[in-house]
């Protein structure tokens, strides 16, 4: 049995009380001056209550922590910390008594090793909790549903701990059977450590398995979506081929009106009799019929959805470098992206410009308003889309088109709440530009 002076005993008991409380606090929250002062005062209050057995102070500590927060998961941890630290303090005290105090000529002097040793072990445990355990068991307790059952188990461990200490004290067997009590303390510490470690390990494994299941489900969902899109693509290609054959027949017979009607139906656009004069006038200097019609249709769509559009073509353009088909595809993607971006905006606008740097170099510029911050790199990725349940390929397809041809270059930037996409085309202008193969 460890024999201490009255002062040493008071200091040791008080430190043990506040150390257990602080270790509990470290498990769930950051310590503040107000909280520390309150717990220090509560420690004095607990110590002032006379207890026949020192281990019963742990009951008062747990009651105090229950009054502070009555969540079962937190109180379970309070019980576990209290029992483990009580057993650990007993183990440290036995070892220090055996090694230093019992055989020393002046035990009163070395008796201070008891509170100092307990304090050092509490500091070490506190560092382990704060650095390694706190993040894990916080998430662990959040995910546990049957916390009351675990609380009953922790309560049973507390009862066993108290019964052992009370019996040892009342029967005065602490000196005779201190090795047995020491073994019980070690068993409690080991069992508690194994249970906590196993609990955390099982939780981590369960979380990893759930993540694997979620990833597998996402892959299945993605594969199903890709199969559906591939099937739709095959149907669309089949329909397109038949439609083009039909269109070719009308053109061979010279039925241009019928051909135009079929084409409008196929691309799902309505050729309105109403023309927007400002748009038409802005496109007068663009003498490339296909590109002019594309920009005109998209500009009409922008206006009809209630947004503003401006077109700037300062110089007459008869031909552009590069492939006319590829240029039309690029402009179409840029305008479709702008249309999608401004759909839910108030007072939205789109600016379109074809600017000539020289006879062999042109800039195609499409800018539109923004209402929120965007990541340029993200929007250019494959499958990115702002539409729920939709896999976007437009801008990533644009990147692919441009990267395949040295005559094209793309710059995307965000300025003053707008996104500006600039496609530069350079090269010798040819009268019959070669079509590209998609």
Short mmCIF file of C-alpha atoms in Angstrom, two decimals:
data_model
loop_
_atom_site.label_atom_id
_atom_site.label_comp_id
_atom_site.label_asym_id
_atom_site.label_seq_id
_atom_site.Cartn_x
_atom_site.Cartn_y
_atom_site.Cartn_z
CA UNK A 1 0.00 0.00 0.00
CA UNK A 2 1.33 3.46 -0.91
CA UNK A 3 1.75 5.69 2.17
CA UNK A 4 1.72 9.45 1.54
CA UNK A 5 1.55 12.50 3.75
CA UNK A 6 -1.77 14.32 4.04
CA UNK A 7 -0.62 17.06 1.64
CA UNK A 8 0.75 14.57 -0.88
CA UNK A 9 -2.48 12.57 -0.73
CA UNK A 10 -4.65 15.68 -1.24
CA UNK A 11 -2.52 16.89 -4.17
CA UNK A 12 -2.47 13.42 -5.78
CA UNK A 13 -6.26 12.95 -5.42
CA UNK A 14 -7.01 16.45 -6.72
CA UNK A 15 -4.72 16.05 -9.73
CA UNK A 16 -6.28 12.67 -10.55
CA UNK A 17 -9.76 14.24 -10.49
CA UNK A 18 -8.97 17.18 -12.78
CA UNK A 19 -6.79 15.03 -15.06
CA UNK A 20 -9.70 12.66 -15.79
CA UNK A 21 -12.02 15.62 -16.43
CA UNK A 22 -9.51 17.32 -18.77
CA UNK A 23 -8.88 14.09 -20.70
CA UNK A 24 -12.62 13.81 -21.27
CA UNK A 25 -12.76 17.44 -22.41
CA UNK A 26 -9.90 16.88 -24.86
CA UNK A 27 -11.88 14.07 -26.45
CA UNK A 28 -14.72 16.31 -27.65
CA UNK A 29 -13.83 20.00 -27.46
CA UNK A 30 -11.06 22.57 -27.28
CA UNK A 31 -10.15 23.75 -23.80
CA UNK A 32 -10.91 27.37 -22.96
CA UNK A 33 -9.88 29.47 -19.95
CA UNK A 34 -13.47 29.61 -18.71
CA UNK A 35 -13.88 25.84 -19.02
CA UNK A 36 -10.55 25.10 -17.31
CA UNK A 37 -11.32 27.41 -14.37
CA UNK A 38 -14.76 25.85 -13.93
CA UNK A 39 -13.37 22.31 -13.96
CA UNK A 40 -10.61 23.25 -11.50
CA UNK A 41 -13.22 24.61 -9.08
CA UNK A 42 -15.40 21.51 -9.55
CA UNK A 43 -12.31 19.43 -8.74
CA UNK A 44 -12.01 21.19 -5.36
CA UNK A 45 -15.72 20.65 -4.74
CA UNK A 46 -15.50 16.92 -5.50
CA UNK A 47 -12.42 16.55 -3.29
CA UNK A 48 -14.21 18.33 -0.43
CA UNK A 49 -16.81 15.55 -0.27
CA UNK A 50 -15.49 12.86 2.13
CA UNK A 51 -15.22 9.41 0.58
CA UNK A 52 -14.36 6.20 2.45
CA UNK A 53 -12.54 4.86 -0.63
CA UNK A 54 -10.54 6.99 -3.06
CA UNK A 55 -11.92 5.18 -6.11
CA UNK A 56 -15.42 6.48 -5.28
CA UNK A 57 -14.31 9.93 -6.42
CA UNK A 58 -14.60 8.50 -9.92
CA UNK A 59 -18.36 8.12 -9.37
CA UNK A 60 -18.63 11.83 -8.56
CA UNK A 61 -16.57 12.74 -11.64
CA UNK A 62 -18.84 10.67 -13.88
CA UNK A 63 -21.97 12.18 -12.30
CA UNK A 64 -20.58 15.67 -12.94
CA UNK A 65 -19.83 14.85 -16.59
CA UNK A 66 -23.33 13.37 -16.95
CA UNK A 67 -24.83 16.63 -15.72
CA UNK A 68 -22.68 18.59 -18.19
CA UNK A 69 -23.72 16.50 -21.20
CA UNK A 70 -26.25 13.67 -21.12
CA UNK A 71 -25.48 12.13 -24.49
CA UNK A 72 -24.90 8.41 -24.09
CA UNK A 73 -21.91 8.33 -26.43
CA UNK A 74 -20.08 11.06 -24.50
CA UNK A 75 -20.91 9.58 -21.12
CA UNK A 76 -19.75 6.16 -22.29
CA UNK A 77 -16.38 7.66 -23.14
CA UNK A 78 -16.29 9.45 -19.76
CA UNK A 79 -16.75 6.11 -17.96
CA UNK A 80 -14.13 4.37 -20.11
CA UNK A 81 -11.59 7.16 -19.60
CA UNK A 82 -12.27 7.23 -15.85
CA UNK A 83 -11.88 3.47 -15.35
CA UNK A 84 -8.81 3.17 -17.59
CA UNK A 85 -7.07 6.17 -16.01
CA UNK A 86 -7.98 4.98 -12.48
CA UNK A 87 -6.44 1.59 -13.26
CA UNK A 88 -3.44 3.24 -14.89
CA UNK A 89 -2.89 5.51 -11.88
CA UNK A 90 -3.02 2.45 -9.63
CA UNK A 91 -0.48 0.67 -11.81
CA UNK A 92 1.88 3.68 -11.83
CA UNK A 93 1.53 4.15 -8.08
CA UNK A 94 2.33 0.48 -7.39
CA UNK A 95 5.39 0.61 -9.64
CA UNK A 96 6.71 3.84 -8.10
CA UNK A 97 6.15 2.51 -4.59
CA UNK A 98 7.93 -0.73 -5.41
CA UNK A 99 10.90 0.93 -7.11
CA UNK A 100 11.45 4.09 -5.05
CA UNK A 101 9.17 4.88 -2.13
CA UNK A 102 9.01 1.58 -0.21
CA UNK A 103 12.79 1.13 -0.05
CA UNK A 104 13.76 4.77 0.45
CA UNK A 105 14.97 6.03 3.81
CA UNK A 106 12.94 9.22 3.46
CA UNK A 107 9.62 8.16 1.86
CA UNK A 108 8.09 11.55 2.67
CA UNK A 109 10.42 13.22 0.17
CA UNK A 110 10.02 10.72 -2.68
CA UNK A 111 6.27 10.50 -2.04
CA UNK A 112 5.87 13.42 -4.43
CA UNK A 113 6.77 11.01 -7.22
CA UNK A 114 3.17 9.72 -7.07
CA UNK A 115 1.36 12.93 -8.15
CA UNK A 116 4.21 13.79 -10.54
CA UNK A 117 4.10 10.34 -12.17
CA UNK A 118 0.31 10.45 -12.51
CA UNK A 119 0.53 13.93 -14.06
CA UNK A 120 3.16 12.82 -16.60
CA UNK A 121 1.13 9.80 -17.70
CA UNK A 122 -1.98 12.01 -18.04
CA UNK A 123 -0.05 14.42 -20.27
CA UNK A 124 1.09 11.53 -22.48
CA UNK A 125 -2.45 10.12 -22.73
CA UNK A 126 -3.79 13.62 -23.47
CA UNK A 127 -1.38 14.03 -26.39
CA UNK A 128 -2.38 10.61 -27.77
CA UNK A 129 -6.08 11.49 -27.52
CA UNK A 130 -5.73 14.93 -29.10
CA UNK A 131 -3.43 13.88 -31.95
CA UNK A 132 -4.56 10.39 -32.88
CA UNK A 133 -7.79 9.18 -31.25
CA UNK A 134 -10.03 12.26 -31.17
CA UNK A 135 -10.78 12.49 -34.94
CA UNK A 136 -11.50 8.76 -35.18
CA UNK A 137 -13.84 8.16 -32.28
CA UNK A 138 -15.74 11.39 -32.87
CA UNK A 139 -16.81 10.00 -36.26
CA UNK A 140 -17.22 6.58 -34.64
CA UNK A 141 -19.75 7.75 -32.06
CA UNK A 142 -21.67 9.72 -34.68
CA UNK A 143 -22.28 6.55 -36.68
CA UNK A 144 -23.17 4.24 -33.75
CA UNK A 145 -26.92 3.79 -33.43
CA UNK A 146 -27.30 1.62 -30.29
CA UNK A 147 -25.21 3.81 -27.95
CA UNK A 148 -27.32 2.96 -24.88
CA UNK A 149 -26.26 -0.72 -24.99
CA UNK A 150 -22.61 0.30 -25.14
CA UNK A 151 -23.23 2.66 -22.22
CA UNK A 152 -24.54 -0.28 -20.14
CA UNK A 153 -21.37 -2.22 -20.96
CA UNK A 154 -19.18 0.68 -19.83
CA UNK A 155 -21.28 0.97 -16.65
CA UNK A 156 -20.66 -2.71 -15.91
CA UNK A 157 -16.90 -2.15 -16.26
CA UNK A 158 -17.18 0.74 -13.78
CA UNK A 159 -19.04 -1.45 -11.26
CA UNK A 160 -16.38 -4.19 -11.48
CA UNK A 161 -13.62 -1.62 -11.00
CA UNK A 162 -15.31 -0.08 -7.94
CA UNK A 163 -16.13 -3.46 -6.36
CA UNK A 164 -12.50 -4.61 -6.64
CA UNK A 165 -11.18 -1.41 -5.06
CA UNK A 166 -13.80 -1.28 -2.28
CA UNK A 167 -13.26 -4.93 -1.32
CA UNK A 168 -9.49 -4.49 -1.35
CA UNK A 169 -9.75 -1.42 0.89
CA UNK A 170 -12.28 -2.75 3.42
CA UNK A 171 -10.68 -6.18 3.73
CA UNK A 172 -7.23 -4.58 4.09
CA UNK A 173 -5.77 -6.90 1.48
CA UNK A 174 -4.11 -4.19 -0.60
CA UNK A 175 -0.69 -5.00 0.89
CA UNK A 176 -1.06 -8.78 0.91
CA UNK A 177 -2.62 -9.12 -2.53
CA UNK A 178 -1.24 -6.05 -4.22
CA UNK A 179 0.13 -8.29 -7.01
CA UNK A 180 -3.40 -9.55 -7.67
CA UNK A 181 -4.79 -6.02 -7.64
CA UNK A 182 -1.97 -4.99 -9.93
CA UNK A 183 -2.87 -7.84 -12.29
CA UNK A 184 -6.53 -6.75 -12.23
CA UNK A 185 -5.52 -3.17 -13.07
CA UNK A 186 -3.40 -4.42 -15.96
CA UNK A 187 -6.27 -6.63 -17.14
CA UNK A 188 -8.72 -3.71 -17.07
CA UNK A 189 -6.30 -1.48 -18.98
CA UNK A 190 -5.54 -4.19 -21.54
CA UNK A 191 -9.17 -5.16 -21.99
CA UNK A 192 -10.26 -1.54 -22.35
CA UNK A 193 -7.49 -0.85 -24.84
CA UNK A 194 -8.31 -3.96 -26.86
CA UNK A 195 -12.03 -3.15 -26.94
CA UNK A 196 -11.48 0.46 -28.00
CA UNK A 197 -8.86 -0.49 -30.61
CA UNK A 198 -11.04 -3.30 -31.98
CA UNK A 199 -14.05 -1.00 -32.05
CA UNK A 200 -12.21 1.66 -34.03
CA UNK A 201 -10.62 -0.95 -36.33
CA UNK A 202 -14.00 -2.54 -37.10
CA UNK A 203 -15.52 0.86 -37.70
CA UNK A 204 -12.75 1.84 -40.13
CA UNK A 205 -13.12 -1.47 -41.99
CA UNK A 206 -16.88 -1.03 -42.17
CA UNK A 207 -16.49 2.49 -43.54
CA UNK A 208 -14.01 1.25 -46.16
CA UNK A 209 -16.39 -1.53 -47.19
CA UNK A 210 -19.27 0.92 -47.47
CA UNK A 211 -17.10 3.19 -49.60
CA UNK A 212 -16.18 0.27 -51.86
CA UNK A 213 -19.87 -0.60 -52.22
CA UNK A 214 -20.71 3.01 -53.05
CA UNK A 215 -17.89 3.16 -55.61
CA UNK A 216 -19.10 -0.10 -57.17
CA UNK A 217 -22.67 1.22 -57.35
CA UNK A 218 -21.43 4.43 -58.96
CA UNK A 219 -19.47 2.42 -61.52
CA UNK A 220 -22.54 0.32 -62.32
CA UNK A 221 -24.62 3.47 -62.65
CA UNK A 222 -21.99 5.03 -64.91
CA UNK A 223 -21.73 1.89 -67.06
CA UNK A 224 -25.51 1.75 -67.41
CA UNK A 225 -25.61 5.41 -68.39
CA UNK A 226 -22.84 4.92 -70.95
CA UNK A 227 -24.66 1.94 -72.46
CA UNK A 228 -27.85 3.97 -72.75
CA UNK A 229 -25.99 6.87 -74.35
CA UNK A 230 -24.19 4.55 -76.74
CA UNK A 231 -27.50 2.97 -77.74
CA UNK A 232 -29.02 6.40 -78.29
CA UNK A 233 -25.97 7.43 -80.32
CA UNK A 234 -26.37 4.41 -82.60
CA UNK A 235 -30.05 5.20 -83.10
CA UNK A 236 -29.26 8.86 -83.80
CA UNK A 237 -26.58 7.94 -86.35
CA UNK A 238 -29.00 5.58 -88.09
CA UNK A 239 -31.70 8.26 -88.17
CA UNK A 240 -29.21 10.87 -89.36
CA UNK A 241 -28.08 8.72 -92.26
CA UNK A 242 -31.67 8.14 -93.38
CA UNK A 243 -32.47 11.82 -92.99
CA UNK A 244 -29.45 12.88 -95.04
CA UNK A 245 -30.41 10.45 -97.79
CA UNK A 246 -33.90 11.95 -97.80
CA UNK A 247 -32.45 15.45 -97.86
CA UNK A 248 -30.09 14.52 -100.67
CA UNK A 249 -33.02 13.33 -102.78
CA UNK A 250 -34.90 16.60 -102.33
CA UNK A 251 -31.80 18.63 -103.27
CA UNK A 252 -31.20 16.50 -106.37
CA UNK A 253 -34.76 17.25 -107.48
CA UNK A 254 -34.25 20.96 -106.75
CA UNK A 255 -36.85 21.10 -103.96
CA UNK A 256 -34.93 23.57 -101.78
CA UNK A 257 -37.98 24.65 -99.77
CA UNK A 258 -38.80 21.05 -98.92
CA UNK A 259 -35.13 20.38 -98.11
CA UNK A 260 -35.00 23.39 -95.79
CA UNK A 261 -38.18 22.23 -94.06
CA UNK A 262 -36.78 18.73 -93.56
CA UNK A 263 -33.48 20.11 -92.27
CA UNK A 264 -35.19 22.45 -89.79
CA UNK A 265 -37.30 19.57 -88.52
CA UNK A 266 -34.26 17.35 -88.17
CA UNK A 267 -32.16 19.83 -86.17
CA UNK A 268 -35.25 20.78 -84.11
CA UNK A 269 -35.18 24.51 -84.87
CA UNK A 270 -37.97 26.69 -86.12
CA UNK A 271 -37.19 29.08 -88.93
CA UNK A 272 -39.27 31.99 -87.73
CA UNK A 273 -40.65 34.48 -90.21
CA UNK A 274 -39.81 37.15 -87.65
CA UNK A 275 -36.27 38.47 -88.02
CA UNK A 276 -34.29 40.48 -85.48
CA UNK A 277 -32.93 43.38 -87.47
CA UNK A 278 -29.98 44.12 -85.21
CA UNK A 279 -28.78 40.53 -85.45
CA UNK A 280 -29.20 40.42 -89.23
CA UNK A 281 -27.37 43.73 -89.70
CA UNK A 282 -24.52 42.63 -87.42
CA UNK A 283 -23.99 39.57 -89.60
CA UNK A 284 -23.98 41.37 -92.97
CA UNK A 285 -20.16 41.37 -93.19
CA UNK A 286 -19.96 37.63 -92.63
CA UNK A 287 -20.18 36.09 -96.10
CA UNK A 288 -19.80 32.47 -95.02
CA UNK A 289 -23.39 31.24 -95.36
CA UNK A 290 -23.23 28.21 -93.07
CA UNK A 291 -21.46 30.00 -90.24
CA UNK A 292 -23.72 33.05 -90.59
CA UNK A 293 -26.85 30.90 -90.36
CA UNK A 294 -25.47 29.08 -87.29
CA UNK A 295 -24.73 32.32 -85.43
CA UNK A 296 -28.05 33.83 -86.50
CA UNK A 297 -30.09 30.87 -85.18
CA UNK A 298 -28.21 30.83 -81.86
CA UNK A 299 -28.53 34.61 -81.49
CA UNK A 300 -32.30 34.34 -82.06
CA UNK A 301 -32.49 31.67 -79.35
CA UNK A 302 -30.63 33.93 -76.92
CA UNK A 303 -33.03 36.80 -77.57
CA UNK A 304 -36.12 34.59 -77.36
CA UNK A 305 -35.14 33.35 -73.91
CA UNK A 306 -35.02 36.96 -72.70
CA UNK A 307 -31.27 37.64 -72.80
CA UNK A 308 -29.26 40.30 -74.59
CA UNK A 309 -26.87 39.53 -77.44
CA UNK A 310 -24.35 41.66 -79.31
CA UNK A 311 -22.41 40.69 -82.44
CA UNK A 312 -19.27 42.45 -83.61
CA UNK A 313 -17.79 41.71 -87.06
CA UNK A 314 -15.91 44.89 -88.04
CA UNK A 315 -14.36 43.55 -91.26
CA UNK A 316 -15.87 41.75 -94.27
CA UNK A 317 -15.07 38.03 -94.03
CA UNK A 318 -15.35 35.83 -97.09
CA UNK A 319 -13.25 32.92 -95.87
CA UNK A 320 -11.59 31.80 -92.64
CA UNK A 321 -8.46 29.69 -92.23
CA UNK A 322 -8.91 26.06 -91.30
CA UNK A 323 -11.78 23.70 -91.92
CA UNK A 324 -15.21 25.28 -92.33
CA UNK A 325 -16.86 22.23 -90.79
CA UNK A 326 -14.54 22.25 -87.78
CA UNK A 327 -14.98 26.00 -87.33
CA UNK A 328 -18.76 25.59 -87.36
CA UNK A 329 -18.53 22.82 -84.77
CA UNK A 330 -16.35 24.97 -82.52
CA UNK A 331 -18.62 28.01 -82.77
CA UNK A 332 -21.68 25.82 -82.18
CA UNK A 333 -20.19 24.35 -78.99
CA UNK A 334 -19.20 27.79 -77.69
CA UNK A 335 -22.66 29.23 -78.33
CA UNK A 336 -24.46 26.19 -76.89
CA UNK A 337 -22.34 26.48 -73.75
CA UNK A 338 -23.15 30.20 -73.46
CA UNK A 339 -26.87 29.49 -73.91
CA UNK A 340 -26.81 26.86 -71.17
CA UNK A 341 -24.82 29.11 -68.84
CA UNK A 342 -27.25 32.05 -68.97
CA UNK A 343 -30.51 30.10 -68.79
CA UNK A 344 -31.27 30.92 -65.16
CA UNK A 345 -29.66 34.36 -65.07
CA UNK A 346 -31.43 37.67 -64.75
CA UNK A 347 -30.22 40.38 -67.15
CA UNK A 348 -27.95 37.90 -68.89
CA UNK A 349 -25.97 38.74 -71.98
CA UNK A 350 -23.86 37.07 -74.67
CA UNK A 351 -21.23 38.80 -76.80
CA UNK A 352 -20.07 37.33 -80.12
CA UNK A 353 -17.19 38.67 -82.17
CA UNK A 354 -15.11 37.61 -85.17
CA UNK A 355 -12.00 39.78 -85.22
CA UNK A 356 -9.25 39.88 -87.82
CA UNK A 357 -5.66 40.17 -86.67
CA UNK A 358 -4.40 39.74 -90.22
CA UNK A 359 -5.50 38.08 -93.44
CA UNK A 360 -4.28 34.76 -92.05
CA UNK A 361 -5.29 35.07 -88.38
CA UNK A 362 -8.75 35.50 -86.82
CA UNK A 363 -10.22 35.43 -83.30
CA UNK A 364 -13.64 33.88 -82.67
CA UNK A 365 -14.83 35.28 -79.33
CA UNK A 366 -17.88 34.19 -77.32
CA UNK A 367 -18.42 35.79 -73.90
CA UNK A 368 -21.34 35.45 -71.52
CA UNK A 369 -22.33 36.78 -68.11
CA UNK A 370 -21.77 34.85 -64.87
CA UNK A 371 -23.60 34.94 -61.56
CA UNK A 372 -21.25 32.68 -59.61
CA UNK A 373 -17.60 31.71 -59.53
CA UNK A 374 -16.53 28.85 -61.80
CA UNK A 375 -13.42 26.74 -62.19
CA UNK A 376 -12.14 27.00 -65.78
CA UNK A 377 -10.28 23.69 -65.53
CA UNK A 378 -13.36 21.92 -64.18
CA UNK A 379 -15.78 23.02 -66.88
CA UNK A 380 -13.39 21.79 -69.58
CA UNK A 381 -13.37 18.26 -68.14
CA UNK A 382 -15.18 15.35 -69.74
CA UNK A 383 -18.72 14.78 -68.41
CA UNK A 384 -18.87 18.09 -66.54
CA UNK A 385 -22.33 19.62 -66.73
CA UNK A 386 -24.51 22.00 -64.74
CA UNK A 387 -27.59 20.00 -65.70
CA UNK A 388 -28.62 17.39 -63.07
CA UNK A 389 -28.27 13.81 -64.27
CA UNK A 390 -26.61 14.95 -67.48
CA UNK A 391 -23.10 14.11 -68.62
CA UNK A 392 -21.58 17.02 -70.49
CA UNK A 393 -19.15 16.44 -73.32
CA UNK A 394 -19.34 19.75 -75.21
CA UNK A 395 -16.36 21.68 -73.89
CA UNK A 396 -14.20 18.57 -73.55
CA UNK A 397 -15.08 17.77 -77.18
CA UNK A 398 -14.05 21.33 -78.04
CA UNK A 399 -10.66 20.73 -76.45
CA UNK A 400 -10.27 17.57 -78.47
CA UNK A 401 -11.15 19.34 -81.73
CA UNK A 402 -8.65 22.12 -81.10
CA UNK A 403 -5.84 19.88 -79.86
CA UNK A 404 -6.05 17.82 -83.06
CA UNK A 405 -5.30 20.81 -85.30
CA UNK A 406 -2.37 23.23 -85.00
CA UNK A 407 -4.38 25.92 -86.80
CA UNK A 408 -6.68 26.31 -83.78
CA UNK A 409 -5.95 27.56 -80.27
CA UNK A 410 -8.30 28.22 -77.35
CA UNK A 411 -8.01 30.63 -74.43
CA UNK A 412 -10.60 30.64 -71.63
CA UNK A 413 -10.65 33.33 -68.95
CA UNK A 414 -12.95 34.87 -66.37
CA UNK A 415 -13.12 38.67 -66.13
CA UNK A 416 -15.57 41.02 -64.42
CA UNK A 417 -18.32 38.46 -63.81
CA UNK A 418 -18.11 37.03 -67.33
CA UNK A 419 -16.41 34.10 -69.03
CA UNK A 420 -14.59 34.79 -72.29
CA UNK A 421 -13.77 31.97 -74.73
CA UNK A 422 -11.41 32.96 -77.54
CA UNK A 423 -10.63 30.57 -80.38
CA UNK A 424 -7.78 31.75 -82.59
CA UNK A 425 -7.57 30.41 -86.16
CA UNK A 426 -4.45 31.01 -88.19
CA UNK A 427 -3.15 29.74 -91.50
CA UNK A 428 -3.44 30.41 -95.17
CA UNK A 429 -7.01 31.04 -96.31
CA UNK A 430 -8.00 28.60 -99.04
CA UNK A 431 -10.96 28.93 -101.31
CA UNK A 432 -12.05 25.31 -100.74
CA UNK A 433 -11.22 24.45 -97.16
CA UNK A 434 -10.92 20.73 -96.62
CA UNK A 435 -13.58 19.18 -94.43
CA UNK A 436 -12.46 17.29 -91.39
CA UNK A 437 -13.61 13.88 -90.35
CA UNK A 438 -15.26 13.87 -86.93
#
